[in-house]
């Protein structure tokens, strides 16, 4: 084909929220570059970049993104936008956290009440954030490690959770949408990004019997970054085009499009490169 | 290639450590898949016999529909069962969703067409004289079916083995209806899917290697059964 | 009455392979069923053993009108057992094959064992009891199948060509069995065969099937030939390009004929064989049939002739001798 | 030489079902293979048609030593065709069944058609050309299988009981075919049968198989019986609980015996049948066998006796007559 | 229940609108699954014949291994193929990852065991006299196999149909190796998975209904072929 095409791995939330469906056609219109999107778990998306399968990644796990760049897989992380996490729960709110701002305190109350809590448990950005929040509660945590071999070297994988796994704390190892469905079925608490929540709550006939009970904490901030894959690692990547894409995202045009994107009348993402873009 | 070697070593490590979590997952997998294979066989084999033996209007279209159902996607089955057993569904009060029972229900629906169509295929090629011999010697319909079953046992066994393989390797239904809850409904495949999503490919394949080892053991057992049945 | 059949037909596609207006079979008799290939013998036996429903018609078995519903038939099949033309044995041991009918009839184990050994002895297959049934030779298979049916001790046994693959010694044994079960146990027997001598020897009555119909004509000396007219305007039938028989018919071309063996006349051969209608042949075989003697005479084709016993005693013909045959016009029937 | 066999054995499990130290079959001849059930006839034919490898031994076919590699055998199989004991037809039309061997041999289509109709005519199955082969009756199937083999025009045809299920008229036709292909086309024929008369009539040489071995003893009058001793210390064999024959043997218990039909003496029955060793019977059948006449005599069991033609002509016995038989001790062989 | 009715109506609407996107997805699905079924059949059927006919040491263990491979999870296949065709793999330079070809490779691996084991099951029950008859009539090994194939065709057809059903309903491999890229590698099942992820259950099931309609049409065609072959 004559048209230049680049490949991008991203997390499911950017695709499922509909953001990319709005952004990409505009980008193609502006530059003539087409973007093939592969949506998957954050971990798998970063792996795609490390294996050189794509030209650019667009994810939300800041620490891992920075590691990705420092290990030389990516050229540079462009901070694109953020959205925020919210703690959801059943309308009856058995743990009584409605209206709380302090997320760690809210989780602590849930743990004390042994009210059902659904954890994504999939090492995603959301799960990483959840583990950080639990650490902040000061409750004793259980660390579970698994040993695997990579490149002949043994490596331990750690996974933290509060006591009570399997009783009130359920780790389901699935994506956001599925975690919401699960929490809804079990009428349990969970941590979710606002975009997926709005989509499930308002975008569907089936609705969702869960409400935002805790929001607004600094710690609930969820930044997204875009990173072109380093051509020094993989000579075949289309760095120029990928870099143009990244730069377009953080350009006033890209940032304005993000700021103006509304799902069911609600703003989902807040531009980070030009915070007051309109 | 490294991936495979690494995974193999990791699988051995996992098995050696007799990790309680891994054990639990393996047990859930085995329990769920053997239950659904058993139930589907108990339904599908007699159904296959009935369809193969009886001459009735719409027989060919029945077989065509069964063949169509071989292409039933797990997402459809998952959502279909979900619609019934979710909180809002008719069977909501039974609180089946996200239990092993829910997985079994979905998997049974998944493999009944496999068991049934291959039972039909296995039986329809059995020489009709077996049926006639049994009947003239005074066998009841059930006893006659027993004779034909004996003659077709390898074909039917193949159907059961394939169904077992299908469910133990199945991920969609287990994920949607079981919910992959750690310690309850996490099976080998849902665990693998999770590790894959995390990007932990080595661990995913290591679990796969364990799954294949288990499947191989089960098949050795089937093989032993067939060997005995050969006499 | 064992079987009373009325207006029975069996139709495959658009071919009526069986068409029996009426047939009555008595209890405790031995019936021999004869007929050319494809005349419907096997089909009839399968219907009589309740394995195949007829297309139309009524069957009364032992005063019960047969309705072809599975539940009803299962009861009847306990009384009527058939041995197929090419029997198939279950892929297990010979012993278990014979055991099947007994297990189904819930015979106690010890009795089963005794009965199995008994019937296997009868057909000379006792030493094969533990052999794999599906690896047996043709004749061995046939004999085990007979034993399997005998073990059921039914009221009626239908044998479809029971000795076709059986060796000479066991043919005698099986013929003996047929007679014995009939005489000693009163079991009714219907069997098919292509062996006329066997049929005459064993059966109380012979039934001929021809094209699915019980044939009025004698099922003997059947030949295919073609009708032609000679120089004198006389019609004749040319058989196998060898033999000419004078006939009276309107048909032309390819026909099937049967020659009544009782109407053929036999004379010692004169060296000057002038007689226009006479054919010369050689006596191949002479068989005792009670009131009659059957002579098989080769005139290019083998012809069967029935002689009255008295006539034969007075003027015996010898095997190997040359004789002259005369075929009256009435002896040849066009079918 | 057509076949030269040396030290051929076939072993199944721990049973040697075939054990032939030496056997030579000539080209252009008709061989009849006789033997009881399970004697190895079918096994031998399958080996000779290169369908079954022997366990040990050497086979030379047409001066070529047979190595049992698939590539080599495929060439040989084009020359040797076998008709199985219970043939199976491909589940397609009769026509296509017969066409198979011709297609494989790349015969042009027009020629194929002609040949198919020709062979179907021979076996009287032309009108069934378009019928579904697997729905045919037993005898029809057998005849189509014969036609299918004939169509291949091989150099050798092996027939395994070719007329076992065939009706009387077609038995004659098939016997004629066997003779014709041998005489007119020089095709070598080996066939098995349980019909002694058929074997004698058709074959240049008869081979007897017994327990897998070509038998030196005469394969006739074979009976199972048990040895006992009478009051005078004389040994006898009791057959079927009916007939006692004096024997000289060291064996006891259950044995198989064969009685040489040439050594049995026949006398007209005297009303005072006093002779100690004599048995009374009734003549059932007399058959012409060229130099000899075969008499089948019922003495409780059917006994076959061979009489010299001259002796028979001088003192003819008649069917239906009562006669006395004398069995010299040498006539009875214990096997 | 509502879910099903809604989905059905949506499916009809989707089809009626002849939505270009839906059409593209259906075409990709059909193309990919028929290709993999075809390739797997071309490999698996002859392999099944070879295994069924030849007597060799290790025949039973070969069959046991094939039976084990019936339980090969899609994640394992996906990662296995990934290891070879990812940029770091030996075949990386071919740039196969995230193409339809990659899906086909994975699916072929998935269904070869199905085609092969059921071909073996179908053939091993065919009366040996068919083989002997063909051979004595002068057939070559290939022609003999042709005869046996004809007799076993319903069983083998069942294997092919089951394989087609398996791949057209398959989601794991398509997702992992195809990447679900819109317009390129998005199949009916990956689209369903996406809609499901989005919470668009109605749309997911609607796509499933379309998939079943297509599978039904394909099976009607197979049925027609069988009807013709029956003559
Ligand atoms: N299922 C069938 N479909 C069509 N025709 C059939 C079917 N079964 C039998 N026939 C035909 O019906 C006729 C009678 O068959 P049947 O087997 O009763 O003959 P038979 O008298 O037993 O012959 P044989 O002496 O050869 O055994 C045959 O011509 C046969 O081809
Ligand atoms: N595959 C096998 N495994 C074990 N035994 C076998 C096998 N095939 C044949 N036999 C045995 O070998 C012997 C010879 O069989 P074969 O079929 O050659 O006999 P036959 O002379 O043709 O007998 P018939 O007159 O009954 O046809 C039989 O006793 C049979 O049981
Ligand atoms: Mg018949
Ligand atoms: Mg034989």
PDB file of C-alpha atoms in Angstrom, chain C residues 225-226 228-232 234-247 257 259 276-280 299-301 303 325-327 332:
ATOM      1  CA  UNK C 225     -32.086 -68.524 -23.602  1.00  0.00           C
ATOM      2  CA  UNK C 226     -33.444 -66.839 -26.682  1.00  0.00           C
ATOM      3  CA  UNK C 228     -35.863 -68.246 -32.565  1.00  0.00           C
ATOM      4  CA  UNK C 229     -37.695 -69.829 -35.443  1.00  0.00           C
ATOM      5  CA  UNK C 230     -36.127 -72.518 -37.607  1.00  0.00           C
ATOM      6  CA  UNK C 231     -36.553 -73.064 -41.353  1.00  0.00           C
ATOM      7  CA  UNK C 232     -39.793 -74.995 -40.855  1.00  0.00           C
ATOM      8  CA  UNK C 234     -41.007 -74.135 -35.604  1.00  0.00           C
ATOM      9  CA  UNK C 235     -40.054 -72.119 -32.580  1.00  0.00           C
ATOM     10  CA  UNK C 236     -37.204 -73.188 -30.395  1.00  0.00           C
ATOM     11  CA  UNK C 237     -35.230 -71.831 -27.508  1.00  0.00           C
ATOM     12  CA  UNK C 238     -31.444 -71.714 -27.794  1.00  0.00           C
ATOM     13  CA  UNK C 239     -29.718 -72.155 -24.460  1.00  0.00           C
ATOM     14  CA  UNK C 240     -26.088 -71.210 -23.837  1.00  0.00           C
ATOM     15  CA  UNK C 241     -25.538 -71.413 -27.599  1.00  0.00           C
ATOM     16  CA  UNK C 242     -25.496 -75.171 -27.201  1.00  0.00           C
ATOM     17  CA  UNK C 243     -28.879 -76.724 -26.782  1.00  0.00           C
ATOM     18  CA  UNK C 244     -32.123 -76.254 -28.723  1.00  0.00           C
ATOM     19  CA  UNK C 245     -35.450 -77.055 -27.119  1.00  0.00           C
ATOM     20  CA  UNK C 246     -38.680 -76.899 -29.054  1.00  0.00           C
ATOM     21  CA  UNK C 247     -41.164 -74.491 -27.495  1.00  0.00           C
ATOM     22  CA  UNK C 257     -37.450 -71.081 -19.144  1.00  0.00           C
ATOM     23  CA  UNK C 259     -38.227 -77.572 -17.726  1.00  0.00           C
ATOM     24  CA  UNK C 276     -35.772 -85.279 -34.444  1.00  0.00           C
ATOM     25  CA  UNK C 277     -36.724 -84.060 -31.019  1.00  0.00           C
ATOM     26  CA  UNK C 278     -34.309 -86.226 -29.105  1.00  0.00           C
ATOM     27  CA  UNK C 279     -31.135 -84.958 -27.487  1.00  0.00           C
ATOM     28  CA  UNK C 280     -28.195 -87.093 -26.492  1.00  0.00           C
ATOM     29  CA  UNK C 299     -26.625 -82.480 -22.698  1.00  0.00           C
ATOM     30  CA  UNK C 300     -24.259 -79.536 -22.989  1.00  0.00           C
ATOM     31  CA  UNK C 301     -26.105 -78.077 -20.087  1.00  0.00           C
ATOM     32  CA  UNK C 303     -30.574 -81.210 -17.013  1.00  0.00           C
ATOM     33  CA  UNK C 325     -33.833 -87.363 -23.880  1.00  0.00           C
ATOM     34  CA  UNK C 326     -37.144 -86.303 -25.280  1.00  0.00           C
ATOM     35  CA  UNK C 327     -38.662 -82.978 -24.245  1.00  0.00           C
ATOM     36  CA  UNK C 332     -40.927 -76.400 -21.255  1.00  0.00           C
TER      37      UNK C 332
END
